[in-house]
PDB file of C-alpha atoms in Angstrom:
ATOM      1  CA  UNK O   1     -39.904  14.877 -49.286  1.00  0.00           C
ATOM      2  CA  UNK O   2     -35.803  14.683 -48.961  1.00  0.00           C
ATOM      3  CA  UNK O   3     -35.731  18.220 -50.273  1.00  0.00           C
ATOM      4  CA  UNK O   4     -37.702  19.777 -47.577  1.00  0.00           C
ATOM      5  CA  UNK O   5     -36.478  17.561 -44.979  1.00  0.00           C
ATOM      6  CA  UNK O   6     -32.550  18.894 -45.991  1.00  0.00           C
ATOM      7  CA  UNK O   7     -33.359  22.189 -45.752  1.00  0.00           C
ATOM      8  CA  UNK O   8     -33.425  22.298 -42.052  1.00  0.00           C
ATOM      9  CA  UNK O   9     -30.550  20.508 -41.540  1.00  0.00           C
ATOM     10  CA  UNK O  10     -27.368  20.859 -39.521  1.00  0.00           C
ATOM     11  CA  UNK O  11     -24.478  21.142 -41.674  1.00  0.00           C
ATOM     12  CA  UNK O  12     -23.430  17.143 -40.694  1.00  0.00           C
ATOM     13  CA  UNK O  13     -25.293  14.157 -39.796  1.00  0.00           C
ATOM     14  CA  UNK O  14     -25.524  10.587 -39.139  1.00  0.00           C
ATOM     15  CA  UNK O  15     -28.686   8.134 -40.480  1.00  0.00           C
ATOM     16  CA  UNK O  16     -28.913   4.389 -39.391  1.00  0.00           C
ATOM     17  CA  UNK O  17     -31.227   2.514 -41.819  1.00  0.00           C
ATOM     18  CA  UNK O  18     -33.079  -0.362 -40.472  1.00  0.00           C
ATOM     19  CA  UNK O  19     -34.218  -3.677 -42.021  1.00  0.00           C
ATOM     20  CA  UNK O  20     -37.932  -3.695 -42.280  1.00  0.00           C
ATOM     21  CA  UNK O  21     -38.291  -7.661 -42.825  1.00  0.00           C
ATOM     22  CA  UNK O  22     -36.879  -8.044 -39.214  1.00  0.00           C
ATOM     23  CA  UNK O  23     -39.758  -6.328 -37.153  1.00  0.00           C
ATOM     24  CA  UNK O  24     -37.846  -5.493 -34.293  1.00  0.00           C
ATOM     25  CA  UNK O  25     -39.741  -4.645 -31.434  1.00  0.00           C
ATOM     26  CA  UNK O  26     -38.920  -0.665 -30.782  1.00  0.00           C
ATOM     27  CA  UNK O  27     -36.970  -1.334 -27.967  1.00  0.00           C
ATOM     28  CA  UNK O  28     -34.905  -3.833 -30.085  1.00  0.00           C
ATOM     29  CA  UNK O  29     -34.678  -1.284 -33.118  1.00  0.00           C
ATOM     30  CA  UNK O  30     -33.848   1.490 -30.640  1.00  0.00           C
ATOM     31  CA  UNK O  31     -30.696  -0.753 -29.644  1.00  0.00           C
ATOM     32  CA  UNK O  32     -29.161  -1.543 -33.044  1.00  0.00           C
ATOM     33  CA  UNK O  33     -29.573   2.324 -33.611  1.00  0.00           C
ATOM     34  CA  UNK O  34     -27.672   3.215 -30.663  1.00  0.00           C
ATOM     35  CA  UNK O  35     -24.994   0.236 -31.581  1.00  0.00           C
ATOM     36  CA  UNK O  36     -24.598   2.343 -35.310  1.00  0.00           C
ATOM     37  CA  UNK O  37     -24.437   5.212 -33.831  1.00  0.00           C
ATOM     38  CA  UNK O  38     -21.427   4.492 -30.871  1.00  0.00           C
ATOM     39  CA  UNK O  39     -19.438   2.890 -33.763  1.00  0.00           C
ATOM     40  CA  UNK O  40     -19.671   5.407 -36.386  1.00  0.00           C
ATOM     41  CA  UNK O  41     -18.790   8.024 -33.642  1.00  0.00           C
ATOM     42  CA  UNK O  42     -15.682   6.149 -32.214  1.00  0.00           C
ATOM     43  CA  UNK O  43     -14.345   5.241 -35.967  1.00  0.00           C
ATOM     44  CA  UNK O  44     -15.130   9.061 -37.016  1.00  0.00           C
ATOM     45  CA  UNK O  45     -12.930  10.363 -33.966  1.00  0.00           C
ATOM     46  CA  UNK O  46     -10.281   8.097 -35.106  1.00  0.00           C
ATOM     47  CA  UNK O  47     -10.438   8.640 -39.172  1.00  0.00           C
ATOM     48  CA  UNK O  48     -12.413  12.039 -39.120  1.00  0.00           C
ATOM     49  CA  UNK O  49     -12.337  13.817 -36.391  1.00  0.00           C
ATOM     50  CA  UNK O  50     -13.015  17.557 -37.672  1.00  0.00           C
ATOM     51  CA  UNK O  51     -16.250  16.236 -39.427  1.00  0.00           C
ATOM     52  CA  UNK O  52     -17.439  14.413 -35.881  1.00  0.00           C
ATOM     53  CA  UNK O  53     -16.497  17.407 -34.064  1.00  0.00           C
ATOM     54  CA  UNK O  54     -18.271  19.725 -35.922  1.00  0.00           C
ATOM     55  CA  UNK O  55     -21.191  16.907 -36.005  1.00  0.00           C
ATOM     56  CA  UNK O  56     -20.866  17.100 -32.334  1.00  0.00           C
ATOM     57  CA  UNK O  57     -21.067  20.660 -31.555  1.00  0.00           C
ATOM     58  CA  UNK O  58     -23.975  21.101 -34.250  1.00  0.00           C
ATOM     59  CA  UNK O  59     -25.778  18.572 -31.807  1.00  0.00           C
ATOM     60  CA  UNK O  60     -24.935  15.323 -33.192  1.00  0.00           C
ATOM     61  CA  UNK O  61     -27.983  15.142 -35.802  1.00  0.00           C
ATOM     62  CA  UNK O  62     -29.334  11.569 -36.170  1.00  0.00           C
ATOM     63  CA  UNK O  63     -31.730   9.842 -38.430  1.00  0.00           C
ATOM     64  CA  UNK O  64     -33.558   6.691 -38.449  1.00  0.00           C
ATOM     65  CA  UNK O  65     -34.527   5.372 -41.827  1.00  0.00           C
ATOM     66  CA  UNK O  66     -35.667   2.305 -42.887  1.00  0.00           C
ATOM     67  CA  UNK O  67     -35.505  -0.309 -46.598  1.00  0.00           C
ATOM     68  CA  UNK O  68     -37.516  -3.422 -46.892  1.00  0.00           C
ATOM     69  CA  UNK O  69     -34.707  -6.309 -46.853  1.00  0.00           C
ATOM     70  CA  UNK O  70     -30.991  -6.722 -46.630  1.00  0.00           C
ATOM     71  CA  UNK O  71     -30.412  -6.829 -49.984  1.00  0.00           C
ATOM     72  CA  UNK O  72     -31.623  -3.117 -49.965  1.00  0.00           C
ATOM     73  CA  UNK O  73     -29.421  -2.301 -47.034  1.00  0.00           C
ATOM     74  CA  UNK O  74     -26.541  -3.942 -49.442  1.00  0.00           C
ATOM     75  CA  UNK O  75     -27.062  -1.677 -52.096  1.00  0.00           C
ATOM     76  CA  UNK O  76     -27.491   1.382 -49.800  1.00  0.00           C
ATOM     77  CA  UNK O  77     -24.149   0.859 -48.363  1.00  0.00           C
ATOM     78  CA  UNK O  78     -22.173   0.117 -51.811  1.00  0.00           C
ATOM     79  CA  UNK O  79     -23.628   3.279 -52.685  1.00  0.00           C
ATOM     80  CA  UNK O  80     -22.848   5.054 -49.419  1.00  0.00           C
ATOM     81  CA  UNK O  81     -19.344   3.890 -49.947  1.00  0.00           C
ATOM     82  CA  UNK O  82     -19.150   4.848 -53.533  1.00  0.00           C
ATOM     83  CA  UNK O  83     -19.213   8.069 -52.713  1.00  0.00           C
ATOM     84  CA  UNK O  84     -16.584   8.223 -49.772  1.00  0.00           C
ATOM     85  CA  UNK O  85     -18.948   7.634 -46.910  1.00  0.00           C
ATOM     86  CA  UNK O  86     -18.010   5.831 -43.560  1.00  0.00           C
ATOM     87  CA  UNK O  87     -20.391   3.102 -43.469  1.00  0.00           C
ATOM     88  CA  UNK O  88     -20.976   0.341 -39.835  1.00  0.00           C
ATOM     89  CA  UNK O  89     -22.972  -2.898 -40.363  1.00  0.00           C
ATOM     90  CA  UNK O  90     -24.608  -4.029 -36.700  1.00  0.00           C
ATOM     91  CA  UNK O  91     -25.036  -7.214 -36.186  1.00  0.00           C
ATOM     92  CA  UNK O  92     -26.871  -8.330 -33.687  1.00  0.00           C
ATOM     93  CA  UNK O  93     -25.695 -10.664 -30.809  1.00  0.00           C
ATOM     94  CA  UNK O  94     -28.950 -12.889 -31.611  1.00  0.00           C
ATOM     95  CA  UNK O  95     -30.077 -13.033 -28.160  1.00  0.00           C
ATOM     96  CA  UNK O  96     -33.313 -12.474 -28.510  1.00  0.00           C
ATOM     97  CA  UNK O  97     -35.848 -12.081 -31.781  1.00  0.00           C
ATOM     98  CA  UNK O  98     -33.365 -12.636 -34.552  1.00  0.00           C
ATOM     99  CA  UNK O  99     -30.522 -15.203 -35.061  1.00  0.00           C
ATOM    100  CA  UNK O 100     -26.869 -14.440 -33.874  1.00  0.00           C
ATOM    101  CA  UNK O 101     -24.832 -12.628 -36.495  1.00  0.00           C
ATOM    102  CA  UNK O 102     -28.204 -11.193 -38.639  1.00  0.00           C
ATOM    103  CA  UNK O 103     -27.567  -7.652 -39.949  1.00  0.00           C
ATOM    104  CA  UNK O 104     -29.295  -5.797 -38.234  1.00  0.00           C
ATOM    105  CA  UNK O 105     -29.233  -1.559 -39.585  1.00  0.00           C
ATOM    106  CA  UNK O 106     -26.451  -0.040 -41.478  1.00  0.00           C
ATOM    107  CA  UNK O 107     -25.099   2.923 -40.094  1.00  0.00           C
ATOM    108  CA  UNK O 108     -23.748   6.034 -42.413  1.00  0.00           C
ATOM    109  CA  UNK O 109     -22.085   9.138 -41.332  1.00  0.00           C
ATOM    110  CA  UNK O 110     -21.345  11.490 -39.908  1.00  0.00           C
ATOM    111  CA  UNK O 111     -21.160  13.434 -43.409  1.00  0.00           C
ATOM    112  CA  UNK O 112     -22.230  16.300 -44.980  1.00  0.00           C
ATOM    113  CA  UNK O 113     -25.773  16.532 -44.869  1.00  0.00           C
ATOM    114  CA  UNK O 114     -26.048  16.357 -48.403  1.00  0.00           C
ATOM    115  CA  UNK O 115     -23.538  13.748 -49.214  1.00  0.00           C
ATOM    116  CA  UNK O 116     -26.145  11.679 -46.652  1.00  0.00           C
ATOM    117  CA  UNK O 117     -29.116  12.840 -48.497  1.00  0.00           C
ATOM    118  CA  UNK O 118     -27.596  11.626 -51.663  1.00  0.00           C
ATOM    119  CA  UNK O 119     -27.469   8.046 -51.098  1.00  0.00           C
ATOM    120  CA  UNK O 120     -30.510   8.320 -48.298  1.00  0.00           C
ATOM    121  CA  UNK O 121     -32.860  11.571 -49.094  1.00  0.00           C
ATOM    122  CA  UNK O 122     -35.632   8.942 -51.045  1.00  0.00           C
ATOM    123  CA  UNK O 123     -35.695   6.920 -47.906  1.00  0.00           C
ATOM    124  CA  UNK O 124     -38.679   6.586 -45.864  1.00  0.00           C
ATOM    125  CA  UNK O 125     -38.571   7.308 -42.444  1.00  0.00           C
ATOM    126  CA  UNK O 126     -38.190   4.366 -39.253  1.00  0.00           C
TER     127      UNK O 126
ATOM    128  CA  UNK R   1     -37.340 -11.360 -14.027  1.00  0.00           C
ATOM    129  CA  UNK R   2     -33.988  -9.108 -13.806  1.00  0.00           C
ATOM    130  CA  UNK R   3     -32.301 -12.220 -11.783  1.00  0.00           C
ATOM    131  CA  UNK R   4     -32.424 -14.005 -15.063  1.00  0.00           C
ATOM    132  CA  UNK R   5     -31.840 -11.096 -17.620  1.00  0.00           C
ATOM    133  CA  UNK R   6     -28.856 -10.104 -15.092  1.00  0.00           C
ATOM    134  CA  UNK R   7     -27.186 -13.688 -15.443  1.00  0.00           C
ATOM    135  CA  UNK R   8     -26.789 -13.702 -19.301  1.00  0.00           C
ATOM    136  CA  UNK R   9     -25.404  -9.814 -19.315  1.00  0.00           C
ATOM    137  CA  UNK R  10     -21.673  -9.442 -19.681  1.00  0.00           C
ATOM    138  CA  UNK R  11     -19.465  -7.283 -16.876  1.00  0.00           C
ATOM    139  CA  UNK R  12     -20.932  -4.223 -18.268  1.00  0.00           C
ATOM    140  CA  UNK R  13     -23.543  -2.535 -19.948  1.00  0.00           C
ATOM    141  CA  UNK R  14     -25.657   0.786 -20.507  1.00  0.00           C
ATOM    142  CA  UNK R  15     -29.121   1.478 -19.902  1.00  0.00           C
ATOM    143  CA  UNK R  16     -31.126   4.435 -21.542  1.00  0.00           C
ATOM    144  CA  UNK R  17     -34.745   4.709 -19.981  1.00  0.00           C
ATOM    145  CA  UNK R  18     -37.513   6.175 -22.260  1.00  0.00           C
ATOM    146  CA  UNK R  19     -40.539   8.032 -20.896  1.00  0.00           C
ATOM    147  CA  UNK R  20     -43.572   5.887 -21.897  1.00  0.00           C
ATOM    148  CA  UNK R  21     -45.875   9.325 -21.609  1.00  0.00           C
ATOM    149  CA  UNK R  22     -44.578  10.584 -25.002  1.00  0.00           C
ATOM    150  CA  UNK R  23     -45.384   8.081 -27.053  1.00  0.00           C
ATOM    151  CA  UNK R  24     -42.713   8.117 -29.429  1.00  0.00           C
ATOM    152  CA  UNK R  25     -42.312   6.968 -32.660  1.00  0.00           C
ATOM    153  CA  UNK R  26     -40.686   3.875 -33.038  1.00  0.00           C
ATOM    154  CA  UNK R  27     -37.636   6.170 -35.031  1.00  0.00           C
ATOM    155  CA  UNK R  28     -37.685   8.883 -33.134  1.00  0.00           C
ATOM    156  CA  UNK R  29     -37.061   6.550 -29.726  1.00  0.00           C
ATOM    157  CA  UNK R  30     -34.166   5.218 -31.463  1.00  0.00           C
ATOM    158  CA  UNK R  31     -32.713   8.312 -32.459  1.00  0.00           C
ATOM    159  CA  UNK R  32     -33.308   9.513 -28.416  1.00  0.00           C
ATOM    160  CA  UNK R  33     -31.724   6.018 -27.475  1.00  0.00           C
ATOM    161  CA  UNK R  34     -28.499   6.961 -29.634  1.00  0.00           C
ATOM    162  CA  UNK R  35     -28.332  10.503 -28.120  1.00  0.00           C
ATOM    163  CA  UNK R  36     -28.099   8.596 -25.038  1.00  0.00           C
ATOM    164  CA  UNK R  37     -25.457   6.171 -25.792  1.00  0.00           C
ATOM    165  CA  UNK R  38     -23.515   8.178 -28.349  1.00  0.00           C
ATOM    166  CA  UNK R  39     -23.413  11.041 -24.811  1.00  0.00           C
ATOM    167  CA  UNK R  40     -22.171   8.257 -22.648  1.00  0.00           C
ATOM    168  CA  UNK R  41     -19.368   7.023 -24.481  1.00  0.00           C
ATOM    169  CA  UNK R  42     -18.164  10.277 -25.013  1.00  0.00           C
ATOM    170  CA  UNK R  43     -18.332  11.298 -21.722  1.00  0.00           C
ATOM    171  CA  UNK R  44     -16.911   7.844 -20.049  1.00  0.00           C
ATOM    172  CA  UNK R  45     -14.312   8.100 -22.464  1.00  0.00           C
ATOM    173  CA  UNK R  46     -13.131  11.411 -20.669  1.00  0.00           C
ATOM    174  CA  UNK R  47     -13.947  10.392 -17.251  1.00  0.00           C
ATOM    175  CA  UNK R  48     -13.814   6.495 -16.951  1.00  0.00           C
ATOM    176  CA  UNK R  49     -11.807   5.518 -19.750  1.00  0.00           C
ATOM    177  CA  UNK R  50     -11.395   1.603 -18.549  1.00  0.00           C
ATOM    178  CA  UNK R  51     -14.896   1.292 -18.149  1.00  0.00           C
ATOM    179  CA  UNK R  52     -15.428   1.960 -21.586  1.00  0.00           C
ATOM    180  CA  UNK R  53     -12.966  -0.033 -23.148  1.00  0.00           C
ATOM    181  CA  UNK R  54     -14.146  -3.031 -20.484  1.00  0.00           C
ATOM    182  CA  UNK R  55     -17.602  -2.086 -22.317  1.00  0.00           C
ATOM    183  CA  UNK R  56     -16.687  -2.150 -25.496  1.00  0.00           C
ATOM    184  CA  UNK R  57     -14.457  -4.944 -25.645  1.00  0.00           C
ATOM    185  CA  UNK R  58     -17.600  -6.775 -24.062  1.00  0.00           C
ATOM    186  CA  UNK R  59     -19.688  -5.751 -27.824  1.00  0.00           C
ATOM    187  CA  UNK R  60     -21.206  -2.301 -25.988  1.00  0.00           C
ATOM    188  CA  UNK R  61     -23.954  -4.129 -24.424  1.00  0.00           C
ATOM    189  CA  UNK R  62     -27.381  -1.943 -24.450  1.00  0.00           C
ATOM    190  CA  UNK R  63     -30.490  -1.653 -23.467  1.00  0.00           C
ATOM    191  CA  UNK R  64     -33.721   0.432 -23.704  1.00  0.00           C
ATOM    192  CA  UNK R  65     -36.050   0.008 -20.610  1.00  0.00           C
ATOM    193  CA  UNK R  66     -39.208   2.660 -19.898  1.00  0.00           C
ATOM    194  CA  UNK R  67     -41.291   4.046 -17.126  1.00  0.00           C
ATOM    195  CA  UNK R  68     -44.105   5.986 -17.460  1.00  0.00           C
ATOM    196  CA  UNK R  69     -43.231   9.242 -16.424  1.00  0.00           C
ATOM    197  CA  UNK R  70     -40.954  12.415 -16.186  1.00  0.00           C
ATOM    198  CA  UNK R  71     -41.605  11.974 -12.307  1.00  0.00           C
ATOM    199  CA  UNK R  72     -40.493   8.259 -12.638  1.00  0.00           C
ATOM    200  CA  UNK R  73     -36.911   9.306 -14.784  1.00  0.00           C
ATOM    201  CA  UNK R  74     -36.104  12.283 -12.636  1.00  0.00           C
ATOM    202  CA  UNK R  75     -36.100   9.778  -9.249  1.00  0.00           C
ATOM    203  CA  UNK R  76     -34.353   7.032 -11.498  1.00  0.00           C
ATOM    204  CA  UNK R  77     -31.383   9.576 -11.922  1.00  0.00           C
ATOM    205  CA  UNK R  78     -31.148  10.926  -7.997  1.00  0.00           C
ATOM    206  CA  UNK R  79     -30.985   6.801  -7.467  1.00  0.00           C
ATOM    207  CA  UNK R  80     -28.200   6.561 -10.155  1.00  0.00           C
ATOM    208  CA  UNK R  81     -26.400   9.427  -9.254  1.00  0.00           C
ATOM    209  CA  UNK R  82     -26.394   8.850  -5.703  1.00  0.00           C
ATOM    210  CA  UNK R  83     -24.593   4.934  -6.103  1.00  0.00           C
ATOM    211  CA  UNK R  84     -22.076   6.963  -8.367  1.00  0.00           C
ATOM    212  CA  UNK R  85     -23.285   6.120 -11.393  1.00  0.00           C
ATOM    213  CA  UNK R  86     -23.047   8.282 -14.784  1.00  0.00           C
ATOM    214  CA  UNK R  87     -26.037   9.495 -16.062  1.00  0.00           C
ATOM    215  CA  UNK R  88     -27.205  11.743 -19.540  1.00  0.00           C
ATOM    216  CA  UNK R  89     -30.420  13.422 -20.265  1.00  0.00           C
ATOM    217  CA  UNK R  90     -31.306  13.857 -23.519  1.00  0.00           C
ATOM    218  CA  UNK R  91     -33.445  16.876 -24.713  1.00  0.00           C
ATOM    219  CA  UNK R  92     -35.191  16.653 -28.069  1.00  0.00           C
ATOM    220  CA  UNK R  93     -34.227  19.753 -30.368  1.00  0.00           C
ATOM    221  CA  UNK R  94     -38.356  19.416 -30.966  1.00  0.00           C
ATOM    222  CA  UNK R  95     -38.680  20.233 -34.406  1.00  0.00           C
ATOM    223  CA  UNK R  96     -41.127  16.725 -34.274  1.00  0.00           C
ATOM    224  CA  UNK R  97     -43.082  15.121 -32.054  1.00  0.00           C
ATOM    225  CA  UNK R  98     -42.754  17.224 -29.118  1.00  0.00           C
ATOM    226  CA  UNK R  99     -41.703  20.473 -27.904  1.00  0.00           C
ATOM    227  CA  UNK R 100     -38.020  21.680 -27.915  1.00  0.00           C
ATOM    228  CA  UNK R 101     -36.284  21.212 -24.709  1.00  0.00           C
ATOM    229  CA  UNK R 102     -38.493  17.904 -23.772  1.00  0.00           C
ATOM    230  CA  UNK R 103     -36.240  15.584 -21.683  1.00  0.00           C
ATOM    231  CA  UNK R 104     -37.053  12.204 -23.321  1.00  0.00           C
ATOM    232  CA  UNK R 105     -34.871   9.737 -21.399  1.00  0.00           C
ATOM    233  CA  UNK R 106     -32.402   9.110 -19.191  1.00  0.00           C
ATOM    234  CA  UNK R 107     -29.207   7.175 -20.105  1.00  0.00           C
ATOM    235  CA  UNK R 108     -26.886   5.634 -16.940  1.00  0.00           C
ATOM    236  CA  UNK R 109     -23.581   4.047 -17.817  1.00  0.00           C
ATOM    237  CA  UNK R 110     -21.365   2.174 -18.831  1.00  0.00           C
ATOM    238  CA  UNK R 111     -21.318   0.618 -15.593  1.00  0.00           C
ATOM    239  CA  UNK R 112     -21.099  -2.914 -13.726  1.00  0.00           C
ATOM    240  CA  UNK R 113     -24.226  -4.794 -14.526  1.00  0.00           C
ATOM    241  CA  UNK R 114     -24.921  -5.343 -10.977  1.00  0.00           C
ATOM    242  CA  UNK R 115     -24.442  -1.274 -10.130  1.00  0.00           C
ATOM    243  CA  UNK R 116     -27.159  -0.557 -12.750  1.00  0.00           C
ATOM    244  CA  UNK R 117     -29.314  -3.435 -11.932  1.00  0.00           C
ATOM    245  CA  UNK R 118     -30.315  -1.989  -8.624  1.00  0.00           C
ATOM    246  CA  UNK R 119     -31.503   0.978  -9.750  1.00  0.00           C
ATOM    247  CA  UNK R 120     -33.038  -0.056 -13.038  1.00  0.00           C
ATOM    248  CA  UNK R 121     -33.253  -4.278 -12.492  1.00  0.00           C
ATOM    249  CA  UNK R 122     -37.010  -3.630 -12.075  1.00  0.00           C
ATOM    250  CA  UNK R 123     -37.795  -1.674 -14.945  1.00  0.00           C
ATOM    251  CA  UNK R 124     -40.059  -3.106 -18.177  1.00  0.00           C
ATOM    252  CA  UNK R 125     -37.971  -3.278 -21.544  1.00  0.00           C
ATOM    253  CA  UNK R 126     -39.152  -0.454 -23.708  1.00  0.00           C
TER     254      UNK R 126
END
């Protein structure tokens, strides 16, 4: 329910969508989240640093979302991009559970809450 | 075996420490787990700027450990505090899950692997 779910939030915020197909153990998920989340925040200081600032003092909102497959995530980010906004791919350093250099989440933000909502508000949660 | 997870880490890396007792979501532990690391960086990037490049230029190495208790996280961060070591709780805003102003974890870093290895070496992956 994307419209109830925008309604109480922040002004800004950040959602990292995961790839279902991968079954990442949580701690594993929780890892590529955190990954999405440094790099969006470092390239935001750098290219947008009112928005992450404001981001910031709201609390830094973040969202975990999920889509089935990659292709999905592939879409979700042409889309996020379509629109203006910042987009990270993780991939993962294949360690352990998936192969080096697999795709791990996509990150988006941090953007107007409902510039977010209108490339992610149908998504179901992680 | 933290011998053998230690010899495959890079120079640096950051821990964030979950509290098994609250049963998080798999989401909502990755959104606590990004707090974490999203906290750190900003924070070593005002007070230990070197490490954090050092850390970064390494790929931002991360990982999500757990103990069992509030108990367990609040002597995990006099340990990391007292070998010098930068540490961030996190408190959920509580709007799900649990209640506002619930510390769930405890992120320490970026540091020398072998600094945060003996305080957290013995610790189960979340």
């Amino acid at each position: 329910m994307p419209g109830k779910r925008a309604a109480r939030d922040a002004g800004y915020k950040m959602v990292v969508v995961l790839r279902g197909e991968l079954r990442l153990t949580a701690g594993k998920a929780a890892v590529q989240v955190a990954h999405a989340a440094v790099l969006l925040t470092l390239a935001g200081q750098s290219h947008r640093p009112e928005a992450v600032a404001a981001w910031l003092r709201e609390g830094g909102k973040k969202i975990a979302l999920v889509v089935p497959t990659l292709v999905d995530l592939e879409q979700l980010d042409r889309a996020a991009r379509a629109r203006g906004l910042p987009t990270v791919w993780v991939e993962d350093a294949g360690m352990t559970e998936v192969p080096a250099g697999t795709r791990t989440c996509l990150g988006i933000g941090p953007s107007a809450v409902a510039e977010v909502d209108a490339v992610t508000g149908a998504l179901d949660l992680y």
